[in-house]
């Protein structure tokens, strides 16, 4: 939980810094920035789904000899 909170704070700070870099004349620049954040979040979500869920926690059962 602490790591998730730390990552949330760091990403919020990075997002705030990124918004400050974008010119605010019109809505196109901020819309593109939001689209970029959305694509980054989608990529992170897909990478997390590719991780094995319980492979290292629960190894597959082995057959006992003589069974």
PDB file of C-alpha atoms in Angstrom:
ATOM      1  CA  UNK A   1       0.000   0.000   0.000  1.00  0.00           C
ATOM      2  CA  UNK A   2       2.896   2.336   0.746  1.00  0.00           C
ATOM      3  CA  UNK A   3       4.434   1.720  -2.665  1.00  0.00           C
ATOM      4  CA  UNK A   4       1.108   2.379  -4.395  1.00  0.00           C
ATOM      5  CA  UNK A   5       0.743   5.661  -2.467  1.00  0.00           C
ATOM      6  CA  UNK A   6       4.287   6.689  -3.344  1.00  0.00           C
ATOM      7  CA  UNK A   7       3.728   5.963  -7.034  1.00  0.00           C
ATOM      8  CA  UNK A   8       0.474   7.926  -6.961  1.00  0.00           C
ATOM      9  CA  UNK A   9       2.234  10.946  -5.471  1.00  0.00           C
ATOM     10  CA  UNK A  10       5.128  10.742  -7.944  1.00  0.00           C
ATOM     11  CA  UNK A  11       2.842  10.413 -10.966  1.00  0.00           C
ATOM     12  CA  UNK A  12       0.728  13.323  -9.733  1.00  0.00           C
ATOM     13  CA  UNK A  13       3.844  15.471  -9.421  1.00  0.00           C
ATOM     14  CA  UNK A  14       5.026  14.432 -12.889  1.00  0.00           C
ATOM     15  CA  UNK A  15       1.581  15.159 -14.327  1.00  0.00           C
ATOM     16  CA  UNK A  16       1.494  18.604 -12.707  1.00  0.00           C
ATOM     17  CA  UNK A  17       4.935  19.390 -14.091  1.00  0.00           C
ATOM     18  CA  UNK A  18       3.871  18.215 -17.571  1.00  0.00           C
ATOM     19  CA  UNK A  19       0.771  20.414 -17.526  1.00  0.00           C
ATOM     20  CA  UNK A  20       2.981  23.392 -16.680  1.00  0.00           C
ATOM     21  CA  UNK A  21       5.095  22.738 -19.794  1.00  0.00           C
ATOM     22  CA  UNK A  22       2.141  22.844 -22.193  1.00  0.00           C
ATOM     23  CA  UNK A  23       0.969  26.216 -23.542  1.00  0.00           C
ATOM     24  CA  UNK A  24      -2.591  26.983 -22.440  1.00  0.00           C
ATOM     25  CA  UNK A  25      -3.855  28.791 -25.545  1.00  0.00           C
ATOM     26  CA  UNK A  26      -6.854  26.772 -26.639  1.00  0.00           C
ATOM     27  CA  UNK A  27      -8.014  23.344 -25.664  1.00  0.00           C
ATOM     28  CA  UNK A  28      -6.049  21.334 -28.237  1.00  0.00           C
ATOM     29  CA  UNK A  29      -2.787  21.194 -26.260  1.00  0.00           C
ATOM     30  CA  UNK A  30      -4.416  20.110 -23.021  1.00  0.00           C
ATOM     31  CA  UNK A  31      -6.581  17.596 -24.882  1.00  0.00           C
ATOM     32  CA  UNK A  32      -3.482  16.063 -26.460  1.00  0.00           C
ATOM     33  CA  UNK A  33      -1.804  15.958 -23.054  1.00  0.00           C
ATOM     34  CA  UNK A  34      -4.813  14.130 -21.590  1.00  0.00           C
ATOM     35  CA  UNK A  35      -4.760  11.715 -24.529  1.00  0.00           C
ATOM     36  CA  UNK A  36      -1.066  11.053 -23.889  1.00  0.00           C
ATOM     37  CA  UNK A  37      -1.709  10.358 -20.196  1.00  0.00           C
ATOM     38  CA  UNK A  38      -4.546   8.017 -21.141  1.00  0.00           C
ATOM     39  CA  UNK A  39      -2.347   6.080 -23.563  1.00  0.00           C
ATOM     40  CA  UNK A  40       0.408   5.773 -20.940  1.00  0.00           C
ATOM     41  CA  UNK A  41      -2.113   4.456 -18.405  1.00  0.00           C
ATOM     42  CA  UNK A  42      -3.472   1.970 -20.943  1.00  0.00           C
ATOM     43  CA  UNK A  43       0.052   0.723 -21.727  1.00  0.00           C
ATOM     44  CA  UNK A  44       0.809   0.303 -18.010  1.00  0.00           C
ATOM     45  CA  UNK A  45      -2.461  -1.577 -17.507  1.00  0.00           C
ATOM     46  CA  UNK A  46      -1.695  -3.949 -20.372  1.00  0.00           C
ATOM     47  CA  UNK A  47       1.812  -4.585 -19.039  1.00  0.00           C
ATOM     48  CA  UNK A  48       0.391  -5.428 -15.622  1.00  0.00           C
ATOM     49  CA  UNK A  49      -2.079  -7.893 -17.142  1.00  0.00           C
ATOM     50  CA  UNK A  50       0.780  -9.776 -18.840  1.00  0.00           C
ATOM     51  CA  UNK A  51       2.439 -10.571 -15.493  1.00  0.00           C
ATOM     52  CA  UNK A  52       1.856 -14.093 -14.158  1.00  0.00           C
ATOM     53  CA  UNK A  53      -0.685 -13.881 -11.369  1.00  0.00           C
ATOM     54  CA  UNK A  54       0.146 -16.671  -8.940  1.00  0.00           C
ATOM     55  CA  UNK A  55       2.859 -18.684 -10.687  1.00  0.00           C
ATOM     56  CA  UNK A  56       5.550 -18.044  -8.091  1.00  0.00           C
ATOM     57  CA  UNK A  57       3.216 -18.198  -5.075  1.00  0.00           C
ATOM     58  CA  UNK A  58       1.468 -21.474  -5.896  1.00  0.00           C
ATOM     59  CA  UNK A  59       3.691 -23.878  -7.862  1.00  0.00           C
ATOM     60  CA  UNK A  60       1.848 -26.589  -9.794  1.00  0.00           C
ATOM     61  CA  UNK A  61       1.283 -29.777  -7.805  1.00  0.00           C
ATOM     62  CA  UNK A  62       3.612 -32.681  -8.553  1.00  0.00           C
ATOM     63  CA  UNK A  63       2.490 -36.274  -8.794  1.00  0.00           C
ATOM     64  CA  UNK A  64       3.559 -38.540  -5.966  1.00  0.00           C
ATOM     65  CA  UNK A  65       5.592 -41.587  -6.947  1.00  0.00           C
ATOM     66  CA  UNK A  66       3.566 -44.773  -6.865  1.00  0.00           C
ATOM     67  CA  UNK A  67       0.196 -43.050  -7.285  1.00  0.00           C
TER      68      UNK A  67
END
